[in-house]
PDB file of C-alpha atoms in Angstrom:
ATOM      1  CA  PRO A  25      22.644 -29.411-123.157  1.00 58.00           C
ATOM      2  CA  GLU A  26      19.445 -31.204-122.173  1.00 90.00           C
ATOM      3  CA  ALA A  27      19.315 -29.473-118.792  1.00 93.00           C
ATOM      4  CA  ALA A  28      19.912 -26.182-120.570  1.00 95.00           C
ATOM      5  CA  ASP A  29      16.886 -26.833-122.797  1.00 96.00           C
ATOM      6  CA  LEU A  30      14.744 -27.593-119.747  1.00 97.00           C
ATOM      7  CA  ARG A  31      15.846 -24.322-118.146  1.00 97.00           C
ATOM      8  CA  VAL A  32      14.975 -22.419-121.326  1.00 98.00           C
ATOM      9  CA  LEU A  33      11.515 -23.986-121.250  1.00 98.00           C
ATOM     10  CA  ALA A  34      11.000 -22.975-117.602  1.00 98.00           C
ATOM     11  CA  LYS A  35      12.064 -19.419-118.397  1.00 98.00           C
ATOM     12  CA  HIS A  36       9.810 -19.258-121.445  1.00 98.00           C
ATOM     13  CA  LEU A  37       6.738 -20.434-119.503  1.00 98.00           C
ATOM     14  CA  TYR A  38       7.483 -18.017-116.658  1.00 98.00           C
ATOM     15  CA  GLU A  39       7.707 -15.108-119.118  1.00 98.00           C
ATOM     16  CA  SER A  40       4.439 -16.122-120.770  1.00 98.00           C
ATOM     17  CA  TYR A  41       2.785 -16.396-117.338  1.00 98.00           C
ATOM     18  CA  LEU A  42       3.911 -12.871-116.443  1.00 98.00           C
ATOM     19  CA  LYS A  43       2.702 -11.593-119.790  1.00 97.00           C
ATOM     20  CA  ASN A  44      -0.738 -13.208-119.650  1.00 97.00           C
ATOM     21  CA  PHE A  45      -1.791 -13.053-116.015  1.00 96.00           C
ATOM     22  CA  PRO A  46      -2.498  -9.632-114.519  1.00 93.00           C
ATOM     23  CA  LEU A  47      -2.047 -10.457-110.819  1.00 94.00           C
ATOM     24  CA  THR A  48       1.063 -12.452-109.915  1.00 96.00           C
ATOM     25  CA  LYS A  49       1.530 -14.392-106.701  1.00 97.00           C
ATOM     26  CA  ALA A  50       4.350 -12.005-105.715  1.00 96.00           C
ATOM     27  CA  LYS A  51       2.024  -9.015-105.983  1.00 94.00           C
ATOM     28  CA  ALA A  52      -0.910 -10.793-104.314  1.00 96.00           C
ATOM     29  CA  ARG A  53       1.210 -11.855-101.331  1.00 96.00           C
ATOM     30  CA  ALA A  54       2.553  -8.292-101.024  1.00 95.00           C
ATOM     31  CA  ILE A  55      -1.012  -6.937-100.920  1.00 94.00           C
ATOM     32  CA  LEU A  56      -2.156  -9.612 -98.443  1.00 95.00           C
ATOM     33  CA  SER A  57       0.746  -8.924 -96.098  1.00 94.00           C
ATOM     34  CA  GLY A  58       0.371  -5.145 -96.371  1.00 91.00           C
ATOM     35  CA  LYS A  59       3.831  -4.793 -97.891  1.00 88.00           C
ATOM     36  CA  THR A  60       2.882  -2.740-100.896  1.00 80.00           C
ATOM     37  CA  SER A  61       2.957   0.935-101.660  1.00 73.00           C
ATOM     38  CA  ASP A  62      -0.448   0.688-103.332  1.00 70.00           C
ATOM     39  CA  ASN A  63      -3.613   1.336-101.385  1.00 73.00           C
ATOM     40  CA  ALA A  64      -4.800  -1.410 -99.062  1.00 86.00           C
ATOM     41  CA  PRO A  65      -7.632  -3.428-100.633  1.00 90.00           C
ATOM     42  CA  PHE A  66     -11.242  -2.512 -99.923  1.00 91.00           C
ATOM     43  CA  VAL A  67     -12.611  -5.126 -97.517  1.00 94.00           C
ATOM     44  CA  ILE A  68     -15.995  -6.706 -98.166  1.00 95.00           C
ATOM     45  CA  HIS A  69     -17.212  -8.524 -95.064  1.00 96.00           C
ATOM     46  CA  ASP A  70     -20.988  -8.026 -95.056  1.00 94.00           C
ATOM     47  CA  MET A  71     -23.885  -6.970 -97.284  1.00 92.00           C
ATOM     48  CA  LYS A  72     -23.343  -3.315 -96.454  1.00 91.00           C
ATOM     49  CA  SER A  73     -19.701  -3.345 -97.526  1.00 93.00           C
ATOM     50  CA  LEU A  74     -20.636  -5.402-100.598  1.00 93.00           C
ATOM     51  CA  ALA A  75     -23.146  -2.707-101.556  1.00 91.00           C
ATOM     52  CA  GLU A  76     -20.500  -0.038-100.951  1.00 89.00           C
ATOM     53  CA  GLY A  77     -17.719  -1.897-102.693  1.00 88.00           C
ATOM     54  CA  GLU A  78     -19.769  -3.019-105.654  1.00 85.00           C
ATOM     55  CA  GLN A  79     -18.574  -0.043-107.699  1.00 79.00           C
ATOM     56  CA  PHE A  80     -14.982  -1.310-107.419  1.00 77.00           C
ATOM     57  CA  ILE A  81     -15.817  -4.785-108.657  1.00 81.00           C
ATOM     58  CA  ASN A  82     -14.922  -5.406-112.253  1.00 69.00           C
ATOM     59  CA  CYS A  83     -18.418  -5.472-113.701  1.00 42.00           C
ATOM     60  CA  ARG A  84     -18.134  -3.915-117.110  1.00 37.00           C
ATOM     61  CA  GLN A  85     -20.610  -6.378-118.570  1.00 33.00           C
ATOM     62  CA  LEU A  86     -23.518  -5.285-116.427  1.00 32.00           C
ATOM     63  CA  PRO A  87     -25.941  -2.988-118.178  1.00 35.00           C
ATOM     64  CA  ARG A  88     -26.492   0.286-116.354  1.00 38.00           C
ATOM     65  CA  GLN A  89     -30.240  -0.153-116.051  1.00 37.00           C
ATOM     66  CA  GLU A  90     -29.794  -3.308-114.111  1.00 40.00           C
ATOM     67  CA  GLN A  91     -27.571  -1.550-111.598  1.00 40.00           C
ATOM     68  CA  ARG A  92     -30.172   1.164-111.092  1.00 39.00           C
ATOM     69  CA  ARG A  93     -32.915  -1.301-110.237  1.00 41.00           C
ATOM     70  CA  THR A  94     -31.696  -1.454-106.643  1.00 43.00           C
ATOM     71  CA  SER A  95     -33.098   1.981-105.959  1.00 44.00           C
ATOM     72  CA  MET A  96     -36.624   1.073-106.926  1.00 45.00           C
ATOM     73  CA  GLY A  97     -37.828   0.390-103.420  1.00 46.00           C
ATOM     74  CA  LEU A  98     -37.578  -3.363-103.307  1.00 50.00           C
ATOM     75  CA  ILE A  99     -37.855  -4.978 -99.910  1.00 54.00           C
ATOM     76  CA  GLN A 100     -34.594  -5.708 -98.096  1.00 70.00           C
ATOM     77  CA  SER A 101     -34.378  -9.431 -98.886  1.00 74.00           C
ATOM     78  CA  GLU A 102     -34.981  -8.798-102.578  1.00 76.00           C
ATOM     79  CA  LEU A 103     -32.266  -6.143-102.597  1.00 80.00           C
ATOM     80  CA  GLN A 104     -29.893  -8.567-100.970  1.00 81.00           C
ATOM     81  CA  SER A 105     -30.805 -11.298-103.377  1.00 81.00           C
ATOM     82  CA  GLU A 106     -30.180  -9.030-106.362  1.00 85.00           C
ATOM     83  CA  LEU A 107     -26.893  -7.869-104.902  1.00 88.00           C
ATOM     84  CA  GLU A 108     -25.768 -11.485-104.567  1.00 86.00           C
ATOM     85  CA  LEU A 109     -26.780 -12.238-108.132  1.00 85.00           C
ATOM     86  CA  ARG A 110     -25.028  -9.143-109.477  1.00 87.00           C
ATOM     87  CA  PHE A 111     -21.906 -10.065-107.570  1.00 88.00           C
ATOM     88  CA  PHE A 112     -22.064 -13.577-108.972  1.00 87.00           C
ATOM     89  CA  ARG A 113     -22.394 -12.206-112.502  1.00 87.00           C
ATOM     90  CA  SER A 114     -19.329 -10.042-112.085  1.00 87.00           C
ATOM     91  CA  CYS A 115     -17.426 -13.102-110.834  1.00 89.00           C
ATOM     92  CA  GLN A 116     -18.486 -14.857-114.023  1.00 90.00           C
ATOM     93  CA  SER A 117     -17.271 -11.966-116.129  1.00 90.00           C
ATOM     94  CA  ARG A 118     -13.865 -12.068-114.534  1.00 92.00           C
ATOM     95  CA  SER A 119     -13.785 -15.877-114.868  1.00 94.00           C
ATOM     96  CA  ALA A 120     -14.492 -15.635-118.598  1.00 95.00           C
ATOM     97  CA  GLU A 121     -11.668 -13.140-118.912  1.00 94.00           C
ATOM     98  CA  ALA A 122      -9.407 -15.513-116.987  1.00 96.00           C
ATOM     99  CA  VAL A 123     -10.356 -18.333-119.378  1.00 97.00           C
ATOM    100  CA  SER A 124      -9.081 -16.251-122.248  1.00 96.00           C
ATOM    101  CA  GLU A 125      -5.853 -15.476-120.345  1.00 96.00           C
ATOM    102  CA  VAL A 126      -5.315 -19.178-119.658  1.00 98.00           C
ATOM    103  CA  THR A 127      -5.981 -19.944-123.341  1.00 97.00           C
ATOM    104  CA  GLU A 128      -3.275 -17.483-124.390  1.00 97.00           C
ATOM    105  CA  PHE A 129      -0.917 -19.051-121.858  1.00 98.00           C
ATOM    106  CA  ALA A 130      -1.704 -22.536-123.200  1.00 98.00           C
ATOM    107  CA  LYS A 131      -1.008 -21.400-126.744  1.00 97.00           C
ATOM    108  CA  SER A 132       2.436 -20.280-125.637  1.00 97.00           C
ATOM    109  CA  ILE A 133       3.371 -23.782-124.401  1.00 98.00           C
ATOM    110  CA  PRO A 134       5.805 -25.058-127.054  1.00 97.00           C
ATOM    111  CA  GLY A 135       4.001 -27.590-129.265  1.00 98.00           C
ATOM    112  CA  PHE A 136       0.500 -26.880-127.949  1.00 98.00           C
ATOM    113  CA  VAL A 137      -0.817 -25.131-131.079  1.00 97.00           C
ATOM    114  CA  ASN A 138       0.487 -27.991-133.221  1.00 97.00           C
ATOM    115  CA  LEU A 139      -1.783 -30.483-131.444  1.00 98.00           C
ATOM    116  CA  ASP A 140      -5.086 -31.460-133.090  1.00 97.00           C
ATOM    117  CA  LEU A 141      -7.389 -28.451-132.664  1.00 96.00           C
ATOM    118  CA  ASN A 142     -10.114 -30.623-131.126  1.00 96.00           C
ATOM    119  CA  ASP A 143      -7.605 -31.897-128.580  1.00 98.00           C
ATOM    120  CA  GLN A 144      -6.573 -28.333-127.755  1.00 98.00           C
ATOM    121  CA  VAL A 145     -10.236 -27.614-126.984  1.00 97.00           C
ATOM    122  CA  THR A 146     -10.556 -30.779-124.879  1.00 97.00           C
ATOM    123  CA  LEU A 147      -7.406 -29.987-122.877  1.00 98.00           C
ATOM    124  CA  LEU A 148      -8.657 -26.481-122.139  1.00 98.00           C
ATOM    125  CA  LYS A 149     -12.199 -27.595-121.349  1.00 97.00           C
ATOM    126  CA  TYR A 150     -11.150 -30.232-118.838  1.00 97.00           C
ATOM    127  CA  GLY A 151      -8.128 -28.412-117.451  1.00 98.00           C
ATOM    128  CA  MET A 152      -9.638 -24.957-117.114  1.00 98.00           C
ATOM    129  CA  ILE A 153     -11.301 -25.190-113.693  1.00 97.00           C
ATOM    130  CA  GLU A 154      -8.231 -26.963-112.269  1.00 98.00           C
ATOM    131  CA  VAL A 155      -5.992 -24.209-113.621  1.00 98.00           C
ATOM    132  CA  LEU A 156      -8.265 -21.463-112.301  1.00 98.00           C
ATOM    133  CA  ILE A 157      -8.298 -23.043-108.832  1.00 98.00           C
ATOM    134  CA  ILE A 158      -4.491 -23.123-108.792  1.00 98.00           C
ATOM    135  CA  MET A 159      -4.365 -19.519-109.966  1.00 98.00           C
ATOM    136  CA  MET A 160      -6.802 -18.483-107.250  1.00 97.00           C
ATOM    137  CA  SER A 161      -4.720 -20.019-104.462  1.00 98.00           C
ATOM    138  CA  PRO A 162      -2.122 -17.241-104.180  1.00 98.00           C
ATOM    139  CA  LEU A 163      -4.953 -14.744-103.774  1.00 97.00           C
ATOM    140  CA  MET A 164      -6.294 -16.596-100.763  1.00 98.00           C
ATOM    141  CA  ASN A 165      -5.392 -16.971 -97.137  1.00 97.00           C
ATOM    142  CA  LYS A 166      -7.340 -18.662 -94.360  1.00 97.00           C
ATOM    143  CA  ASP A 167      -9.446 -15.519 -93.805  1.00 98.00           C
ATOM    144  CA  GLY A 168     -10.459 -14.534 -97.312  1.00 98.00           C
ATOM    145  CA  THR A 169      -9.501 -13.834-100.878  1.00 97.00           C
ATOM    146  CA  LEU A 170      -8.409 -10.984-103.092  1.00 95.00           C
ATOM    147  CA  ILE A 171     -10.682 -10.282-106.033  1.00 94.00           C
ATOM    148  CA  SER A 172     -10.842  -7.642-108.765  1.00 91.00           C
ATOM    149  CA  TYR A 173      -7.123  -7.693-109.576  1.00 90.00           C
ATOM    150  CA  GLY A 174      -6.247  -7.335-105.892  1.00 91.00           C
ATOM    151  CA  GLN A 175      -8.345  -4.231-105.288  1.00 89.00           C
ATOM    152  CA  ILE A 176     -10.803  -5.988-102.999  1.00 92.00           C
ATOM    153  CA  PHE A 177     -10.413  -8.463-100.148  1.00 95.00           C
ATOM    154  CA  MET A 178     -13.531 -10.518 -99.504  1.00 96.00           C
ATOM    155  CA  THR A 179     -13.733 -12.436 -96.256  1.00 98.00           C
ATOM    156  CA  ARG A 180     -14.227 -16.189 -96.196  1.00 98.00           C
ATOM    157  CA  GLU A 181     -16.961 -15.864 -93.555  1.00 97.00           C
ATOM    158  CA  PHE A 182     -18.910 -13.461 -95.736  1.00 96.00           C
ATOM    159  CA  ILE A 183     -18.714 -15.734 -98.781  1.00 96.00           C
ATOM    160  CA  LYS A 184     -19.828 -18.630 -96.601  1.00 96.00           C
ATOM    161  CA  SER A 185     -22.813 -16.596 -95.413  1.00 94.00           C
ATOM    162  CA  LEU A 186     -24.198 -16.031 -98.923  1.00 91.00           C
ATOM    163  CA  ARG A 187     -27.411 -17.913 -99.630  1.00 86.00           C
ATOM    164  CA  LYS A 188     -27.161 -21.511-100.762  1.00 83.00           C
ATOM    165  CA  PRO A 189     -25.586 -22.631-103.051  1.00 84.00           C
ATOM    166  CA  PHE A 190     -23.502 -19.426-103.514  1.00 85.00           C
ATOM    167  CA  GLY A 191     -22.058 -19.836-100.042  1.00 89.00           C
ATOM    168  CA  GLU A 192     -20.832 -23.343-100.824  1.00 91.00           C
ATOM    169  CA  ILE A 193     -18.813 -22.655-103.948  1.00 93.00           C
ATOM    170  CA  MET A 194     -15.637 -21.321-102.402  1.00 95.00           C
ATOM    171  CA  GLU A 195     -15.198 -23.192 -99.114  1.00 97.00           C
ATOM    172  CA  PRO A 196     -13.457 -26.285-100.607  1.00 97.00           C
ATOM    173  CA  LYS A 197     -11.175 -23.963-102.594  1.00 97.00           C
ATOM    174  CA  PHE A 198     -10.153 -22.188 -99.395  1.00 98.00           C
ATOM    175  CA  GLU A 199      -9.382 -25.506 -97.721  1.00 98.00           C
ATOM    176  CA  PHE A 200      -7.287 -26.577-100.693  1.00 98.00           C
ATOM    177  CA  SER A 201      -5.525 -23.230-101.079  1.00 98.00           C
ATOM    178  CA  VAL A 202      -4.411 -22.982 -97.479  1.00 98.00           C
ATOM    179  CA  LYS A 203      -2.671 -26.371 -97.858  1.00 98.00           C
ATOM    180  CA  PHE A 204      -1.380 -25.664-101.369  1.00 98.00           C
ATOM    181  CA  ASN A 205       0.118 -22.326-100.268  1.00 98.00           C
ATOM    182  CA  MET A 206       2.182 -24.182 -97.660  1.00 98.00           C
ATOM    183  CA  LEU A 207       4.268 -25.576-100.529  1.00 98.00           C
ATOM    184  CA  GLU A 208       5.415 -21.968-101.077  1.00 98.00           C
ATOM    185  CA  LEU A 209       5.659 -22.159-104.843  1.00 98.00           C
ATOM    186  CA  ASP A 210       6.578 -18.915-106.565  1.00 98.00           C
ATOM    187  CA  ASP A 211       5.324 -17.574-109.887  1.00 98.00           C
ATOM    188  CA  SER A 212       8.017 -19.379-111.888  1.00 98.00           C
ATOM    189  CA  ASP A 213       7.046 -22.735-110.295  1.00 98.00           C
ATOM    190  CA  MET A 214       3.350 -22.000-110.826  1.00 98.00           C
ATOM    191  CA  ALA A 215       3.891 -21.397-114.556  1.00 98.00           C
ATOM    192  CA  LEU A 216       5.330 -24.894-114.955  1.00 98.00           C
ATOM    193  CA  PHE A 217       2.639 -26.528-112.844  1.00 98.00           C
ATOM    194  CA  LEU A 218      -0.125 -24.883-114.882  1.00 98.00           C
ATOM    195  CA  ALA A 219       1.446 -26.203-118.097  1.00 98.00           C
ATOM    196  CA  VAL A 220       1.642 -29.712-116.594  1.00 98.00           C
ATOM    197  CA  ILE A 221      -2.070 -29.577-115.699  1.00 98.00           C
ATOM    198  CA  ILE A 222      -3.083 -28.332-119.138  1.00 98.00           C
ATOM    199  CA  LEU A 223      -1.089 -31.109-120.845  1.00 98.00           C
ATOM    200  CA  SER A 224      -2.948 -33.984-119.148  1.00 98.00           C
ATOM    201  CA  GLY A 225      -3.186 -36.883-121.579  1.00 98.00           C
ATOM    202  CA  ASP A 226      -6.047 -38.589-119.723  1.00 97.00           C
ATOM    203  CA  ARG A 227      -8.833 -36.090-120.449  1.00 97.00           C
ATOM    204  CA  PRO A 228     -12.009 -37.723-121.834  1.00 96.00           C
ATOM    205  CA  GLY A 229     -12.367 -37.733-125.609  1.00 96.00           C
ATOM    206  CA  LEU A 230      -8.790 -36.910-126.627  1.00 98.00           C
ATOM    207  CA  LEU A 231      -8.092 -38.077-130.179  1.00 98.00           C
ATOM    208  CA  ASN A 232      -4.303 -38.221-130.158  1.00 98.00           C
ATOM    209  CA  VAL A 233      -2.854 -38.782-126.697  1.00 98.00           C
ATOM    210  CA  LYS A 234       0.771 -39.563-127.547  1.00 98.00           C
ATOM    211  CA  PRO A 235       1.959 -36.070-128.621  1.00 98.00           C
ATOM    212  CA  ILE A 236       0.304 -34.587-125.532  1.00 98.00           C
ATOM    213  CA  GLU A 237       2.153 -37.019-123.267  1.00 98.00           C
ATOM    214  CA  VAL A 238       5.424 -36.187-124.991  1.00 98.00           C
ATOM    215  CA  LEU A 239       4.895 -32.476-124.352  1.00 98.00           C
ATOM    216  CA  GLN A 240       3.862 -33.072-120.734  1.00 98.00           C
ATOM    217  CA  GLU A 241       6.869 -35.297-120.090  1.00 98.00           C
ATOM    218  CA  ASN A 242       9.144 -32.507-121.197  1.00 97.00           C
ATOM    219  CA  VAL A 243       7.443 -29.903-118.966  1.00 98.00           C
ATOM    220  CA  LEU A 244       7.529 -32.386-116.059  1.00 98.00           C
ATOM    221  CA  HIS A 245      11.318 -32.767-116.450  1.00 98.00           C
ATOM    222  CA  SER A 246      11.662 -29.021-116.603  1.00 98.00           C
ATOM    223  CA  MET A 247       9.537 -28.609-113.453  1.00 98.00           C
ATOM    224  CA  GLU A 248      11.471 -31.282-111.553  1.00 98.00           C
ATOM    225  CA  LEU A 249      14.789 -29.601-112.335  1.00 98.00           C
ATOM    226  CA  HIS A 250      13.426 -26.127-111.683  1.00 98.00           C
ATOM    227  CA  LEU A 251      11.945 -27.049-108.278  1.00 98.00           C
ATOM    228  CA  LYS A 252      15.240 -28.641-107.212  1.00 97.00           C
ATOM    229  CA  MET A 253      17.173 -25.514-108.099  1.00 97.00           C
ATOM    230  CA  ASN A 254      14.586 -23.037-106.848  1.00 98.00           C
ATOM    231  CA  HIS A 255      13.824 -24.874-103.571  1.00 98.00           C
ATOM    232  CA  PRO A 256      16.977 -26.823-102.690  1.00 97.00           C
ATOM    233  CA  ASP A 257      15.833 -27.352 -99.091  1.00 97.00           C
ATOM    234  CA  SER A 258      12.287 -28.476 -99.784  1.00 97.00           C
ATOM    235  CA  LEU A 259      12.316 -32.270 -99.775  1.00 92.00           C
ATOM    236  CA  GLN A 260      10.139 -34.160-102.260  1.00 96.00           C
ATOM    237  CA  LEU A 261       8.575 -30.917-103.454  1.00 98.00           C
ATOM    238  CA  PHE A 262       8.120 -32.269-106.994  1.00 98.00           C
ATOM    239  CA  ALA A 263       6.138 -35.260-105.701  1.00 98.00           C
ATOM    240  CA  LYS A 264       4.110 -33.088-103.332  1.00 98.00           C
ATOM    241  CA  VAL A 265       3.138 -30.732-106.144  1.00 98.00           C
ATOM    242  CA  LEU A 266       2.075 -33.614-108.378  1.00 98.00           C
ATOM    243  CA  GLN A 267      -0.064 -35.078-105.575  1.00 98.00           C
ATOM    244  CA  LYS A 268      -2.148 -31.904-105.629  1.00 98.00           C
ATOM    245  CA  MET A 269      -3.482 -32.932-109.029  1.00 97.00           C
ATOM    246  CA  THR A 270      -5.619 -35.615-107.359  1.00 96.00           C
ATOM    247  CA  ASP A 271      -7.207 -33.051-105.017  1.00 96.00           C
ATOM    248  CA  LEU A 272      -7.919 -30.811-108.002  1.00 97.00           C
ATOM    249  CA  ARG A 273     -10.062 -33.441-109.705  1.00 96.00           C
ATOM    250  CA  GLN A 274     -12.229 -33.747-106.582  1.00 95.00           C
ATOM    251  CA  LEU A 275     -12.559 -29.988-106.344  1.00 96.00           C
ATOM    252  CA  VAL A 276     -13.753 -29.829-109.942  1.00 96.00           C
ATOM    253  CA  ALA A 277     -16.330 -32.567-109.287  1.00 95.00           C
ATOM    254  CA  HIS A 278     -17.685 -30.526-106.357  1.00 94.00           C
ATOM    255  CA  HIS A 279     -17.667 -27.331-108.426  1.00 95.00           C
ATOM    256  CA  VAL A 280     -19.675 -28.988-111.199  1.00 93.00           C
ATOM    257  CA  GLN A 281     -22.211 -30.253-108.625  1.00 92.00           C
ATOM    258  CA  VAL A 282     -22.743 -26.800-107.134  1.00 92.00           C
ATOM    259  CA  MET A 283     -23.064 -25.200-110.556  1.00 89.00           C
ATOM    260  CA  GLN A 284     -25.635 -27.831-111.483  1.00 88.00           C
ATOM    261  CA  LEU A 285     -27.597 -27.069-108.332  1.00 88.00           C
ATOM    262  CA  MET A 286     -27.464 -23.394-109.160  1.00 85.00           C
ATOM    263  CA  LYS A 287     -28.859 -23.992-112.589  1.00 82.00           C
ATOM    264  CA  GLU A 288     -31.828 -25.735-111.008  1.00 84.00           C
ATOM    265  CA  THR A 289     -32.522 -23.313-108.174  1.00 82.00           C
ATOM    266  CA  GLU A 290     -31.573 -19.909-109.553  1.00 78.00           C
ATOM    267  CA  ILE A 291     -33.966 -19.220-112.388  1.00 70.00           C
ATOM    268  CA  ASP A 292     -32.661 -15.669-112.795  1.00 71.00           C
ATOM    269  CA  MET A 293     -29.114 -16.775-113.264  1.00 75.00           C
ATOM    270  CA  CYS A 294     -27.694 -17.236-116.688  1.00 82.00           C
ATOM    271  CA  LEU A 295     -24.200 -18.525-117.065  1.00 87.00           C
ATOM    272  CA  HIS A 296     -21.715 -16.688-119.280  1.00 92.00           C
ATOM    273  CA  PRO A 297     -21.650 -18.402-122.722  1.00 92.00           C
ATOM    274  CA  LEU A 298     -17.936 -19.193-122.518  1.00 95.00           C
ATOM    275  CA  LEU A 299     -18.340 -20.740-119.061  1.00 93.00           C
ATOM    276  CA  GLN A 300     -21.338 -22.676-120.375  1.00 91.00           C
ATOM    277  CA  GLU A 301     -19.142 -24.183-123.075  1.00 93.00           C
ATOM    278  CA  ILE A 302     -16.682 -25.324-120.442  1.00 94.00           C
ATOM    279  CA  MET A 303     -19.250 -26.642-117.971  1.00 91.00           C
ATOM    280  CA  LYS A 304     -21.448 -28.454-120.484  1.00 89.00           C
ATOM    281  CA  ASP A 305     -21.058 -32.252-120.259  1.00 86.00           C
ATOM    282  CA  LEU A 306     -18.025 -31.857-118.034  1.00 88.00           C
ATOM    283  CA  TYR A 307     -17.961 -35.203-116.211  1.00 77.00           C
TER     284      TYR A 307
ATOM    285  CA  LYS B   7     -17.127 -27.845-133.039  1.00 65.00           C
ATOM    286  CA  GLU B   8     -20.331 -25.801-132.617  1.00 77.00           C
ATOM    287  CA  LYS B   9     -20.454 -26.798-128.951  1.00 88.00           C
ATOM    288  CA  HIS B  10     -17.193 -25.010-128.237  1.00 94.00           C
ATOM    289  CA  LYS B  11     -17.483 -22.043-130.544  1.00 92.00           C
ATOM    290  CA  ILE B  12     -15.877 -19.441-128.292  1.00 94.00           C
ATOM    291  CA  LEU B  13     -13.046 -21.749-127.205  1.00 95.00           C
ATOM    292  CA  HIS B  14     -12.294 -22.456-130.866  1.00 94.00           C
ATOM    293  CA  ARG B  15     -12.278 -18.764-131.583  1.00 93.00           C
ATOM    294  CA  LEU B  16      -9.984 -18.032-128.645  1.00 95.00           C
ATOM    295  CA  LEU B  17      -7.593 -20.749-129.806  1.00 95.00           C
ATOM    296  CA  GLN B  18      -7.471 -19.495-133.371  1.00 92.00           C
ATOM    297  CA  ASN B  19      -7.252 -15.767-132.712  1.00 82.00           C
ATOM    298  CA  SER B  20      -3.788 -14.350-132.224  1.00 59.00           C
ATOM    299  CA  THR B  21      -4.935 -11.986-129.475  1.00 54.00           C
ATOM    300  CA  SER B  22      -7.598 -12.325-126.821  1.00 52.00           C
ATOM    301  CA  PRO B  23     -10.928 -10.981-127.974  1.00 49.00           C
ATOM    302  CA  VAL B  24     -12.231  -7.847-126.345  1.00 48.00           C
ATOM    303  CA  ASP B  25     -15.854  -8.955-126.375  1.00 48.00           C
ATOM    304  CA  LEU B  26     -15.505 -10.992-123.210  1.00 53.00           C
TER     305      LEU B  26
END
């Protein structure tokens, strides 16, 4: 009966994952390998294709006037600089949306909403960037990443070429993702791993750690069983997945550093209020 | 609580807000 309960939990989290996240790993890998009936993604590999593809990027928060400013005869470098900033803002918009998706997913983890509300906030605040990095991995390969719900493929070289510190944000995530993708987790495994990350009892400032650890322990058992059944030939997969949590903490530290640098150097940039809440006093 | 206003709101709303 206990194993049955753990299987029910795995199924529940997988269903919630499918319900809350618009682009699954299965779909992303199909797009990346060209095995989908949908149109191939629009490829952004330089400033010209970014300018052309900008209309496809999910940017519903940008006011129209701002978009029109590009045609006002600015010199080339200013145009480019504005294009980069606009692109960065649309990334922020999508990230804020993803934060709300992750929050809904967290709320669906059995027992999560019964935790102290302040602890729920702390778990989301400290786990969010880690979760988003894991969710980004299936969209990436060594050459680039899908964005805008899989409609656009942006090359790694192009992202790297953006002016500092924009060009530095993604490179460590690519390095991580290429290795993480080698574990070949599927969407059902990912759902469990995300729940494990969210339920980390060692986040700074938690008021009541015990109930969080109890919940995490249960999801860990469920993940261990699920990985054994889902990947019978992959040795030590459970341990290998858990080891990735150490890399995630380093990635977050780097991310915070770059964002800090951006705050200092990019006077025109204002961070989305929800992302500000998450980044503020984070380590 | 004020510091994490939107997160609080997201946690307490039954559906994701559309104002993101």
